């Protein structure tokens, strides 16, 4: 879909309805569900990030998502269900392993890639033979999908390639005037997107790390691989959301990896140098790291305690947006390791860094 499909002539009036995140008001849900049934676009909170939903069974409704986001047609969408009993409506054959995973992790931030049912229009799957599905663990999302009575295709509710929205205000930043309605259910509790898992290979493979950790999947499945590169040389794009330069702030982001002491020193030195060069430097900083940047004339943005990765994940995208809004030109951030939610956080930061990842040697004692 091209950008000029949304021009001055088809600007929409985007309605915002506040809803209780635990017990969403029936009237708001009914109104949003009617928009979906009529082929419109509704942004809604899930436990991970806000999604931009359309009726997954109606091709032109789904095309509206691609137009609103400026999303390339090669990037397939996740289909959201109100319960796992809907699975056989969207997937052609559900392997026993998928049933076990659904029982264990749904509702929740796990997306399963399964054979596509013929009634799912190919625009949803970017022409591919598989469909990605999940049941979100958020009362507003579940109420909306159930009231609409149809599976809901929903990517994150941001412009393509940009930071995912964890608050309704973020959705409006990117999509105001391009979509019909936003259900504002407050900040989303997980903060990073779902884990996308393929069961096609002999070893289940994480295509995108997310809210369900590799360790949790391994406890259920045994060995689980993580796809290191999205773009396999001979096979084309296997999960385009794993392309680099994604989840990106406007400022250029530099990610520092290595032992904590060495990394903090390297970041502090780089910050001073960048300031001297006239850059406006922002740092995304864990609470326990603030002291390391005492004298630095940079903007420090807290991302929570590094020992509580759930907190870092929850605050990650909003913190990056805050630095963008403050007008910094460079963002420095450290890696938070690969265990638990660390893997998803690392994945998003590596994509945002678009190749600017610095490995830091340990300082000499
Ligand atoms: O948490 C989430 O997953 C959020 C909320 C709204 O549910 N949704 C989300 O959607 O992050 P999106 O479109 O931003 O990312 C979907 C990811 C992309 O990386 C896409 O390439 C991948 O899932 N994907 C979708 N269908 C696929 C398929 N059939 N095979 C492989 N990857 C697929
Ligand atoms: Mg996205």
mmCIF file of C-alpha atoms and ligand atoms in Angstrom:
data_model
loop_
_atom_site.group_PDB
_atom_site.id
_atom_site.type_symbol
_atom_site.label_atom_id
_atom_site.label_comp_id
_atom_site.label_asym_id
_atom_site.label_seq_id
_atom_site.Cartn_x
_atom_site.Cartn_y
_atom_site.Cartn_z
ATOM 1 C CA UNK A 1 0.000 0.000 0.000
ATOM 2 C CA UNK A 2 1.385 3.397 -0.740
ATOM 3 C CA UNK A 3 1.595 6.357 1.522
ATOM 4 C CA UNK A 4 -0.583 8.525 -0.691
ATOM 5 C CA UNK A 5 -3.605 6.288 -0.123
ATOM 6 C CA UNK A 6 -4.152 8.407 2.967
ATOM 7 C CA UNK A 7 -4.180 11.956 1.718
ATOM 8 C CA UNK A 8 -6.015 15.088 2.797
ATOM 9 C CA UNK A 9 -9.223 13.749 1.211
ATOM 10 C CA UNK A 10 -9.537 10.708 3.387
ATOM 11 C CA UNK A 11 -8.403 11.916 6.780
ATOM 12 C CA UNK A 12 -10.557 10.250 9.410
ATOM 13 C CA UNK A 13 -11.878 11.626 12.652
ATOM 14 C CA UNK A 14 -10.220 9.325 15.181
ATOM 15 C CA UNK A 15 -12.510 8.744 18.163
ATOM 16 C CA UNK A 16 -10.876 8.017 21.527
ATOM 17 C CA UNK A 17 -12.885 6.087 24.117
ATOM 18 C CA UNK A 18 -11.505 5.596 27.626
ATOM 19 C CA UNK A 19 -12.203 2.127 29.006
ATOM 20 C CA UNK A 20 -11.544 0.429 32.282
ATOM 21 C CA UNK A 21 -8.659 -1.993 31.662
ATOM 22 C CA UNK A 22 -10.059 -4.612 34.026
ATOM 23 C CA UNK A 23 -13.820 -4.292 33.463
ATOM 24 C CA UNK A 24 -14.240 -2.518 30.122
ATOM 25 C CA UNK A 25 -17.552 -0.645 29.719
ATOM 26 C CA UNK A 26 -19.972 -2.593 27.522
ATOM 27 C CA UNK A 27 -21.077 0.464 25.524
ATOM 28 C CA UNK A 28 -17.532 1.325 24.452
ATOM 29 C CA UNK A 29 -16.807 -2.285 23.524
ATOM 30 C CA UNK A 30 -20.051 -2.520 21.513
ATOM 31 C CA UNK A 31 -19.211 0.653 19.607
ATOM 32 C CA UNK A 32 -15.656 -0.486 18.816
ATOM 33 C CA UNK A 33 -16.852 -3.959 17.815
ATOM 34 C CA UNK A 34 -19.350 -2.396 15.402
ATOM 35 C CA UNK A 35 -16.520 -0.427 13.789
ATOM 36 C CA UNK A 36 -14.591 -3.680 13.284
ATOM 37 C CA UNK A 37 -17.624 -5.486 11.870
ATOM 38 C CA UNK A 38 -18.153 -2.617 9.415
ATOM 39 C CA UNK A 39 -14.614 -2.934 8.086
ATOM 40 C CA UNK A 40 -13.057 -0.112 10.140
ATOM 41 C CA UNK A 41 -9.830 0.155 12.125
ATOM 42 C CA UNK A 42 -9.731 0.061 15.931
ATOM 43 C CA UNK A 43 -6.628 0.415 18.100
ATOM 44 C CA UNK A 44 -6.889 -1.442 21.402
ATOM 45 C CA UNK A 45 -4.663 -2.400 24.315
ATOM 46 C CA UNK A 46 -3.272 -5.911 24.599
ATOM 47 C CA UNK A 47 -1.056 -7.095 27.439
ATOM 48 C CA UNK A 48 2.017 -6.444 25.229
ATOM 49 C CA UNK A 49 1.487 -3.267 23.186
ATOM 50 C CA UNK A 50 -1.476 -1.533 21.528
ATOM 51 C CA UNK A 51 -2.683 -3.333 18.410
ATOM 52 C CA UNK A 52 -4.333 -1.876 15.301
ATOM 53 C CA UNK A 53 -7.220 -4.217 14.580
ATOM 54 C CA UNK A 54 -9.340 -5.031 11.547
ATOM 55 C CA UNK A 55 -11.683 -7.904 10.707
ATOM 56 C CA UNK A 56 -9.223 -10.608 9.649
ATOM 57 C CA UNK A 57 -11.769 -12.224 7.331
ATOM 58 C CA UNK A 58 -12.329 -9.151 5.130
ATOM 59 C CA UNK A 59 -9.558 -8.366 2.677
ATOM 60 C CA UNK A 60 -10.214 -4.653 2.235
ATOM 61 C CA UNK A 61 -10.477 -4.109 5.988
ATOM 62 C CA UNK A 62 -7.048 -5.671 6.422
ATOM 63 C CA UNK A 63 -5.673 -3.587 3.563
ATOM 64 C CA UNK A 64 -6.675 -0.553 5.617
ATOM 65 C CA UNK A 65 -4.171 -1.592 8.291
ATOM 66 C CA UNK A 66 -1.319 -1.632 5.778
ATOM 67 C CA UNK A 67 -2.340 1.795 4.445
ATOM 68 C CA UNK A 68 -2.698 3.390 7.886
ATOM 69 C CA UNK A 69 0.686 2.094 9.044
ATOM 70 C CA UNK A 70 2.541 2.537 5.726
ATOM 71 C CA UNK A 71 3.372 -1.118 6.240
ATOM 72 C CA UNK A 72 4.801 -3.033 3.282
ATOM 73 C CA UNK A 73 2.527 -5.808 2.024
ATOM 74 C CA UNK A 74 5.265 -8.433 2.510
ATOM 75 C CA UNK A 75 5.012 -8.224 6.316
ATOM 76 C CA UNK A 76 2.287 -10.613 7.584
ATOM 77 C CA UNK A 77 -0.080 -9.865 10.474
ATOM 78 C CA UNK A 78 -0.947 -11.693 13.678
ATOM 79 C CA UNK A 79 -4.558 -12.878 13.963
ATOM 80 C CA UNK A 80 -6.024 -12.391 17.437
ATOM 81 C CA UNK A 81 -8.670 -14.744 18.816
ATOM 82 C CA UNK A 82 -10.992 -14.495 21.818
ATOM 83 C CA UNK A 83 -10.263 -18.086 22.828
ATOM 84 C CA UNK A 84 -8.374 -21.118 21.655
ATOM 85 C CA UNK A 85 -11.636 -22.761 20.592
ATOM 86 C CA UNK A 86 -11.505 -20.380 17.580
ATOM 87 C CA UNK A 87 -8.200 -21.853 16.439
ATOM 88 C CA UNK A 88 -9.663 -24.320 13.966
ATOM 89 C CA UNK A 89 -11.441 -21.407 12.200
ATOM 90 C CA UNK A 90 -8.146 -19.753 11.240
ATOM 91 C CA UNK A 91 -5.593 -22.592 11.086
ATOM 92 C CA UNK A 92 -5.764 -25.590 8.771
ATOM 93 C CA UNK A 93 -4.747 -28.340 11.119
ATOM 94 C CA UNK A 94 -3.460 -27.698 14.594
ATOM 95 C CA UNK A 95 -0.580 -30.001 15.604
ATOM 96 C CA UNK A 96 -0.787 -31.530 19.119
ATOM 97 C CA UNK A 97 2.223 -29.462 20.150
ATOM 98 C CA UNK A 98 0.359 -26.245 19.280
ATOM 99 C CA UNK A 99 -2.601 -27.411 21.391
ATOM 100 C CA UNK A 100 -0.286 -28.033 24.338
ATOM 101 C CA UNK A 101 1.301 -24.602 23.980
ATOM 102 C CA UNK A 102 -2.095 -22.936 23.669
ATOM 103 C CA UNK A 103 -3.266 -24.687 26.841
ATOM 104 C CA UNK A 104 -0.151 -23.637 28.680
ATOM 105 C CA UNK A 105 0.393 -20.039 27.473
ATOM 106 C CA UNK A 106 -2.946 -18.628 26.248
ATOM 107 C CA UNK A 107 -4.274 -16.115 26.868
ATOM 108 C CA UNK A 108 -0.784 -14.612 26.767
ATOM 109 C CA UNK A 109 2.070 -13.127 24.738
ATOM 110 C CA UNK A 110 2.849 -16.205 22.623
ATOM 111 C CA UNK A 111 2.142 -16.171 18.884
ATOM 112 C CA UNK A 112 2.072 -19.521 17.088
ATOM 113 C CA UNK A 113 2.794 -19.819 13.368
ATOM 114 C CA UNK A 114 0.452 -22.465 11.940
ATOM 115 C CA UNK A 115 -0.803 -23.606 8.528
ATOM 116 C CA UNK A 116 -3.254 -21.015 7.180
ATOM 117 C CA UNK A 117 -6.973 -21.825 6.869
ATOM 118 C CA UNK A 118 -8.368 -21.055 3.395
ATOM 119 C CA UNK A 119 -10.849 -18.517 4.807
ATOM 120 C CA UNK A 120 -8.016 -16.228 5.968
ATOM 121 C CA UNK A 121 -7.378 -13.793 3.091
ATOM 122 C CA UNK A 122 -3.829 -13.973 1.800
ATOM 123 C CA UNK A 123 -3.289 -10.258 2.501
ATOM 124 C CA UNK A 124 -3.166 -11.240 6.199
ATOM 125 C CA UNK A 125 -0.338 -13.715 5.686
ATOM 126 C CA UNK A 126 1.500 -11.717 3.006
ATOM 127 C CA UNK A 127 0.665 -14.482 0.571
ATOM 128 C CA UNK A 128 2.345 -17.137 2.708
ATOM 129 C CA UNK A 129 1.044 -20.600 3.632
ATOM 130 C CA UNK A 130 1.151 -19.948 7.388
ATOM 131 C CA UNK A 131 -0.844 -17.747 9.731
ATOM 132 C CA UNK A 132 0.380 -16.295 13.028
ATOM 133 C CA UNK A 133 -2.196 -16.502 15.854
ATOM 134 C CA UNK A 134 -2.559 -15.616 19.488
ATOM 135 C CA UNK A 135 -5.117 -15.073 22.262
ATOM 136 C CA UNK A 136 -4.157 -11.840 24.054
ATOM 137 C CA UNK A 137 -4.289 -11.669 27.859
ATOM 138 C CA UNK A 138 -6.053 -8.317 28.202
ATOM 139 C CA UNK A 139 -9.704 -7.891 29.216
ATOM 140 C CA UNK A 140 -10.237 -5.063 26.693
ATOM 141 C CA UNK A 141 -8.763 -7.030 23.773
ATOM 142 C CA UNK A 142 -10.714 -10.164 24.677
ATOM 143 C CA UNK A 143 -13.997 -8.294 25.150
ATOM 144 C CA UNK A 144 -13.542 -6.482 21.850
ATOM 145 C CA UNK A 145 -12.750 -9.611 19.820
ATOM 146 C CA UNK A 146 -15.584 -11.544 21.426
ATOM 147 C CA UNK A 147 -18.078 -8.734 20.780
ATOM 148 C CA UNK A 148 -16.921 -8.380 17.170
ATOM 149 C CA UNK A 149 -17.372 -12.137 16.768
ATOM 150 C CA UNK A 150 -14.573 -12.366 14.212
ATOM 151 C CA UNK A 151 -10.829 -13.002 14.356
ATOM 152 C CA UNK A 152 -8.988 -9.683 14.468
ATOM 153 C CA UNK A 153 -5.797 -9.069 12.482
ATOM 154 C CA UNK A 154 -3.652 -6.637 14.450
ATOM 155 C CA UNK A 155 -0.077 -5.449 14.157
ATOM 156 C CA UNK A 156 1.330 -3.023 16.695
ATOM 157 C CA UNK A 157 -0.469 0.331 16.321
ATOM 158 C CA UNK A 158 2.497 2.406 15.124
ATOM 159 C CA UNK A 159 3.832 3.592 11.772
ATOM 160 C CA UNK A 160 5.935 0.858 10.180
ATOM 161 C CA UNK A 161 9.470 0.630 11.578
ATOM 162 C CA UNK A 162 8.837 2.968 14.482
ATOM 163 C CA UNK A 163 8.501 2.459 18.229
ATOM 164 C CA UNK A 164 5.618 0.280 19.364
ATOM 165 C CA UNK A 165 2.882 2.037 21.377
ATOM 166 C CA UNK A 166 2.370 1.132 25.015
ATOM 167 C CA UNK A 167 -0.119 3.965 25.684
ATOM 168 C CA UNK A 168 -3.079 5.355 23.740
ATOM 169 C CA UNK A 169 -1.246 8.678 23.345
ATOM 170 C CA UNK A 170 1.518 6.854 21.442
ATOM 171 C CA UNK A 171 -1.080 5.443 19.049
ATOM 172 C CA UNK A 172 -2.412 8.941 18.384
ATOM 173 C CA UNK A 173 1.131 10.286 17.833
ATOM 174 C CA UNK A 174 1.483 7.934 14.874
ATOM 175 C CA UNK A 175 -2.056 7.267 13.638
ATOM 176 C CA UNK A 176 -4.392 10.147 14.569
ATOM 177 C CA UNK A 177 -6.570 10.880 11.529
ATOM 178 C CA UNK A 178 -5.725 7.520 9.941
ATOM 179 C CA UNK A 179 -7.868 5.152 12.011
ATOM 180 C CA UNK A 180 -11.458 5.144 13.238
ATOM 181 C CA UNK A 181 -11.196 4.551 16.946
ATOM 182 C CA UNK A 182 -8.824 4.051 19.869
ATOM 183 C CA UNK A 183 -9.832 2.229 23.034
ATOM 184 C CA UNK A 184 -7.727 3.849 25.746
ATOM 185 C CA UNK A 185 -7.210 1.246 28.445
ATOM 186 C CA UNK A 186 -4.102 2.825 29.966
ATOM 187 C CA UNK A 187 -0.519 1.578 29.728
ATOM 188 C CA UNK A 188 0.071 -1.993 28.603
ATOM 189 C CA UNK A 189 1.477 -4.288 31.304
ATOM 190 C CA UNK A 190 4.156 -6.278 29.420
ATOM 191 C CA UNK A 191 5.540 -3.569 27.148
ATOM 192 C CA UNK A 192 7.266 -5.720 24.515
ATOM 193 C CA UNK A 193 5.457 -7.693 21.839
ATOM 194 C CA UNK A 194 4.583 -11.363 21.876
ATOM 195 C CA UNK A 195 7.090 -14.134 21.250
ATOM 196 C CA UNK A 196 6.585 -15.458 17.704
ATOM 197 C CA UNK A 197 7.206 -19.223 17.614
ATOM 198 C CA UNK A 198 7.413 -21.418 14.528
ATOM 199 C CA UNK A 199 6.702 -25.128 14.851
ATOM 200 C CA UNK A 200 7.639 -25.832 11.236
ATOM 201 C CA UNK A 201 11.244 -26.933 11.871
ATOM 202 C CA UNK A 202 12.077 -30.122 13.845
ATOM 203 C CA UNK A 203 13.211 -27.856 16.708
ATOM 204 C CA UNK A 204 10.623 -25.162 17.634
ATOM 205 C CA UNK A 205 12.133 -21.819 16.671
ATOM 206 C CA UNK A 206 11.596 -18.348 18.115
ATOM 207 C CA UNK A 207 11.268 -15.978 15.152
ATOM 208 C CA UNK A 208 10.887 -12.954 17.435
ATOM 209 C CA UNK A 209 11.713 -13.006 21.175
ATOM 210 C CA UNK A 210 8.967 -11.434 23.272
ATOM 211 C CA UNK A 211 6.816 -11.567 26.364
ATOM 212 C CA UNK A 212 7.097 -15.358 26.876
ATOM 213 C CA UNK A 213 10.734 -16.155 27.590
ATOM 214 C CA UNK A 214 12.843 -18.759 25.859
ATOM 215 C CA UNK A 215 13.310 -20.416 29.251
ATOM 216 C CA UNK A 216 9.541 -20.760 29.755
ATOM 217 C CA UNK A 217 9.182 -22.333 26.299
ATOM 218 C CA UNK A 218 12.104 -24.677 26.947
ATOM 219 C CA UNK A 219 10.529 -25.796 30.208
ATOM 220 C CA UNK A 220 7.475 -26.813 28.181
ATOM 221 C CA UNK A 221 9.131 -28.067 24.979
ATOM 222 C CA UNK A 222 12.739 -29.030 25.618
ATOM 223 C CA UNK A 223 15.138 -27.487 23.122
ATOM 224 C CA UNK A 224 14.041 -24.217 21.501
ATOM 225 C CA UNK A 225 16.129 -22.368 18.907
ATOM 226 C CA UNK A 226 16.208 -18.617 18.360
ATOM 227 C CA UNK A 227 16.403 -17.341 14.812
ATOM 228 C CA UNK A 228 19.491 -15.158 14.662
ATOM 229 C CA UNK A 229 18.899 -13.574 11.302
ATOM 230 C CA UNK A 230 15.492 -12.862 9.848
ATOM 231 C CA UNK A 231 16.681 -12.739 6.294
ATOM 232 C CA UNK A 232 17.837 -16.191 5.316
ATOM 233 C CA UNK A 233 19.936 -15.873 2.159
ATOM 234 C CA UNK A 234 17.969 -18.309 0.016
ATOM 235 C CA UNK A 235 14.588 -18.277 1.614
ATOM 236 C CA UNK A 236 13.597 -14.641 1.591
ATOM 237 C CA UNK A 237 12.024 -12.915 4.526
ATOM 238 C CA UNK A 238 10.913 -15.489 7.094
ATOM 239 C CA UNK A 239 9.531 -13.066 9.701
ATOM 240 C CA UNK A 240 9.923 -9.544 8.441
ATOM 241 C CA UNK A 241 9.389 -7.944 11.841
ATOM 242 C CA UNK A 242 12.821 -9.271 12.683
ATOM 243 C CA UNK A 243 14.464 -7.120 10.008
ATOM 244 C CA UNK A 244 16.926 -4.625 11.412
ATOM 245 C CA UNK A 245 16.014 -0.908 11.605
ATOM 246 C CA UNK A 246 12.747 -1.558 13.356
ATOM 247 C CA UNK A 247 11.283 -0.360 16.647
ATOM 248 C CA UNK A 248 13.395 2.746 16.025
ATOM 249 C CA UNK A 249 13.425 6.148 17.717
ATOM 250 C CA UNK A 250 14.159 9.207 15.574
ATOM 251 C CA UNK A 251 17.480 9.792 17.333
ATOM 252 C CA UNK A 252 20.293 7.436 16.386
ATOM 253 C CA UNK A 253 20.666 4.804 19.064
ATOM 254 C CA UNK A 254 23.947 3.177 20.110
ATOM 255 C CA UNK A 255 23.848 -0.076 22.088
ATOM 256 C CA UNK A 256 26.769 -1.013 24.369
ATOM 257 C CA UNK A 257 27.441 -4.658 25.164
ATOM 258 C CA UNK A 258 29.947 -6.280 27.551
ATOM 259 C CA UNK A 259 30.658 -6.299 31.290
ATOM 260 C CA UNK A 260 28.736 -3.661 33.212
ATOM 261 C CA UNK A 261 31.730 -1.678 34.551
ATOM 262 C CA UNK A 262 33.453 -1.406 31.179
ATOM 263 C CA UNK A 263 30.208 -0.540 29.441
ATOM 264 C CA UNK A 264 29.297 2.242 31.869
ATOM 265 C CA UNK A 265 32.773 3.774 31.522
ATOM 266 C CA UNK A 266 32.637 3.591 27.736
ATOM 267 C CA UNK A 267 29.176 5.185 27.687
ATOM 268 C CA UNK A 268 30.305 7.983 30.001
ATOM 269 C CA UNK A 269 33.365 8.732 27.811
ATOM 270 C CA UNK A 270 31.303 8.606 24.612
ATOM 271 C CA UNK A 271 28.683 10.928 26.099
ATOM 272 C CA UNK A 272 31.284 13.590 26.960
ATOM 273 C CA UNK A 273 32.826 13.348 23.527
ATOM 274 C CA UNK A 274 29.475 13.572 21.747
ATOM 275 C CA UNK A 275 28.493 16.595 23.850
ATOM 276 C CA UNK A 276 31.805 18.245 22.874
ATOM 277 C CA UNK A 277 30.922 17.581 19.235
ATOM 278 C CA UNK A 278 27.655 19.458 19.704
ATOM 279 C CA UNK A 279 25.296 16.460 19.910
ATOM 280 C CA UNK A 280 22.278 16.436 22.206
ATOM 281 C CA UNK A 281 22.861 13.216 24.094
ATOM 282 C CA UNK A 282 20.200 11.153 25.837
ATOM 283 C CA UNK A 283 20.912 8.065 27.877
ATOM 284 C CA UNK A 284 18.473 5.310 28.686
ATOM 285 C CA UNK A 285 19.651 4.360 32.140
ATOM 286 C CA UNK A 286 18.873 1.627 34.655
ATOM 287 C CA UNK A 287 18.265 2.943 38.181
ATOM 288 C CA UNK A 288 21.414 1.285 39.535
ATOM 289 C CA UNK A 289 23.539 2.911 36.781
ATOM 290 C CA UNK A 290 22.602 6.561 37.396
ATOM 291 C CA UNK A 291 25.597 7.180 39.684
ATOM 292 C CA UNK A 292 28.019 6.273 36.867
ATOM 293 C CA UNK A 293 26.921 9.355 34.908
ATOM 294 C CA UNK A 294 27.088 11.874 37.723
ATOM 295 C CA UNK A 295 28.924 14.671 36.002
ATOM 296 C CA UNK A 296 27.628 14.144 32.484
ATOM 297 C CA UNK A 297 25.677 16.992 30.832
ATOM 298 C CA UNK A 298 23.287 14.634 29.154
ATOM 299 C CA UNK A 299 19.612 13.813 29.500
ATOM 300 C CA UNK A 300 19.219 10.724 31.686
ATOM 301 C CA UNK A 301 15.987 8.776 31.186
ATOM 302 C CA UNK A 302 15.210 6.023 33.678
ATOM 303 C CA UNK A 303 14.106 2.678 32.298
ATOM 304 C CA UNK A 304 13.624 1.015 35.696
ATOM 305 C CA UNK A 305 15.757 -1.349 37.740
ATOM 306 C CA UNK A 306 17.987 -3.675 35.698
ATOM 307 C CA UNK A 307 17.341 -6.431 38.206
ATOM 308 C CA UNK A 308 13.626 -6.212 37.363
ATOM 309 C CA UNK A 309 13.552 -6.853 33.624
ATOM 310 C CA UNK A 310 9.756 -6.883 33.578
ATOM 311 C CA UNK A 311 9.934 -3.229 34.619
ATOM 312 C CA UNK A 312 12.543 -2.432 31.943
ATOM 313 C CA UNK A 313 10.406 -4.132 29.274
ATOM 314 C CA UNK A 314 7.285 -2.275 30.420
ATOM 315 C CA UNK A 315 9.035 1.099 30.226
ATOM 316 C CA UNK A 316 11.313 0.521 27.227
ATOM 317 C CA UNK A 317 9.320 1.998 24.338
ATOM 318 C CA UNK A 318 7.827 4.870 26.354
ATOM 319 C CA UNK A 319 11.313 5.835 27.587
ATOM 320 C CA UNK A 320 12.680 5.901 24.048
ATOM 321 C CA UNK A 321 9.722 8.041 22.964
ATOM 322 C CA UNK A 322 10.360 10.426 25.850
ATOM 323 C CA UNK A 323 13.978 10.898 24.725
ATOM 324 C CA UNK A 324 12.811 11.520 21.158
ATOM 325 C CA UNK A 325 10.303 14.067 22.392
ATOM 326 C CA UNK A 326 13.016 15.822 24.366
ATOM 327 C CA UNK A 327 14.802 16.316 21.056
ATOM 328 C CA UNK A 328 18.027 14.379 21.637
ATOM 329 C CA UNK A 329 20.095 13.492 18.567
ATOM 330 C CA UNK A 330 21.820 10.405 20.018
ATOM 331 C CA UNK A 331 20.644 7.796 22.539
ATOM 332 C CA UNK A 332 23.153 5.627 24.420
ATOM 333 C CA UNK A 333 21.910 2.490 26.169
ATOM 334 C CA UNK A 334 23.426 -0.666 27.595
ATOM 335 C CA UNK A 335 22.447 -4.260 27.001
ATOM 336 C CA UNK A 336 20.465 -6.045 29.719
ATOM 337 C CA UNK A 337 21.586 -9.617 29.083
ATOM 338 C CA UNK A 338 19.804 -12.492 27.387
ATOM 339 C CA UNK A 339 17.976 -14.226 30.190
ATOM 340 C CA UNK A 340 14.214 -13.988 30.588
ATOM 341 C CA UNK A 341 12.806 -10.778 29.102
ATOM 342 C CA UNK A 342 16.406 -9.628 28.476
ATOM 343 C CA UNK A 343 16.371 -11.415 25.122
ATOM 344 C CA UNK A 344 13.338 -9.469 23.881
ATOM 345 C CA UNK A 345 14.759 -6.192 25.221
ATOM 346 C CA UNK A 346 18.071 -6.922 23.473
ATOM 347 C CA UNK A 347 16.279 -7.768 20.228
ATOM 348 C CA UNK A 348 14.370 -4.455 20.206
ATOM 349 C CA UNK A 349 17.491 -2.454 21.077
ATOM 350 C CA UNK A 350 19.582 -4.178 18.401
ATOM 351 C CA UNK A 351 16.891 -3.391 15.793
ATOM 352 C CA UNK A 352 16.667 0.198 16.997
ATOM 353 C CA UNK A 353 20.463 0.515 16.827
ATOM 354 C CA UNK A 354 20.437 -0.464 13.146
ATOM 355 C CA UNK A 355 23.984 -1.856 13.332
ATOM 356 C CA UNK A 356 25.406 0.576 15.935
ATOM 357 C CA UNK A 357 26.259 -2.107 18.520
ATOM 358 C CA UNK A 358 29.554 -1.667 20.376
ATOM 359 C CA UNK A 359 31.252 -4.587 22.133
ATOM 360 C CA UNK A 360 33.215 -3.217 25.097
ATOM 361 C CA UNK A 361 36.344 -4.944 26.454
ATOM 362 C CA UNK A 362 36.643 -5.318 30.214
ATOM 363 C CA UNK A 363 38.678 -2.447 31.717
ATOM 364 C CA UNK A 364 42.190 -3.446 32.844
ATOM 365 C CA UNK A 365 42.324 -3.864 36.637
HETATM 366 O O1 LIG B 1 2.368 -8.560 20.920
HETATM 367 C C1 LIG B 1 2.176 -8.573 19.706
HETATM 368 O O2 LIG B 1 2.511 -9.519 18.999
HETATM 369 C C2 LIG B 1 1.494 -7.336 19.098
HETATM 370 C C3 LIG B 1 0.089 -7.244 19.678
HETATM 371 C C4 LIG B 1 -0.713 -6.168 19.033
HETATM 372 O O3 LIG B 1 -0.537 -8.483 19.562
HETATM 373 N N1 LIG B 1 1.457 -7.446 17.669
HETATM 374 C C5 LIG B 1 2.565 -7.290 16.920
HETATM 375 O O4 LIG B 1 2.332 -7.362 15.557
HETATM 376 O O5 LIG B 1 3.675 -7.094 17.377
HETATM 377 P P1 LIG B 1 3.394 -6.868 14.487
HETATM 378 O O6 LIG B 1 2.685 -6.933 13.195
HETATM 379 O O7 LIG B 1 3.941 -5.577 14.893
HETATM 380 O O8 LIG B 1 4.470 -7.999 14.506
HETATM 381 C C6 LIG B 1 4.109 -9.289 14.050
HETATM 382 C C7 LIG B 1 5.328 -10.112 13.831
HETATM 383 C C8 LIG B 1 6.150 -9.597 12.680
HETATM 384 O O9 LIG B 1 7.516 -9.808 13.035
HETATM 385 C C9 LIG B 1 5.737 -10.506 11.535
HETATM 386 O O10 LIG B 1 6.730 -10.604 10.549
HETATM 387 C C10 LIG B 1 5.536 -11.808 12.272
HETATM 388 O O11 LIG B 1 4.924 -11.444 13.489
HETATM 389 N N2 LIG B 1 4.608 -12.703 11.552
HETATM 390 C C11 LIG B 1 3.304 -12.519 11.301
HETATM 391 N N3 LIG B 1 2.788 -13.544 10.586
HETATM 392 C C12 LIG B 1 3.800 -14.407 10.393
HETATM 393 C C13 LIG B 1 3.911 -15.666 9.733
HETATM 394 N N4 LIG B 1 2.863 -16.234 9.121
HETATM 395 N N5 LIG B 1 5.121 -16.274 9.734
HETATM 396 C C14 LIG B 1 6.179 -15.715 10.352
HETATM 397 N N6 LIG B 1 6.142 -14.538 10.999
HETATM 398 C C15 LIG B 1 4.970 -13.879 11.017
HETATM 399 MG MG1 LIG B 2 5.194 -4.033 15.121
#
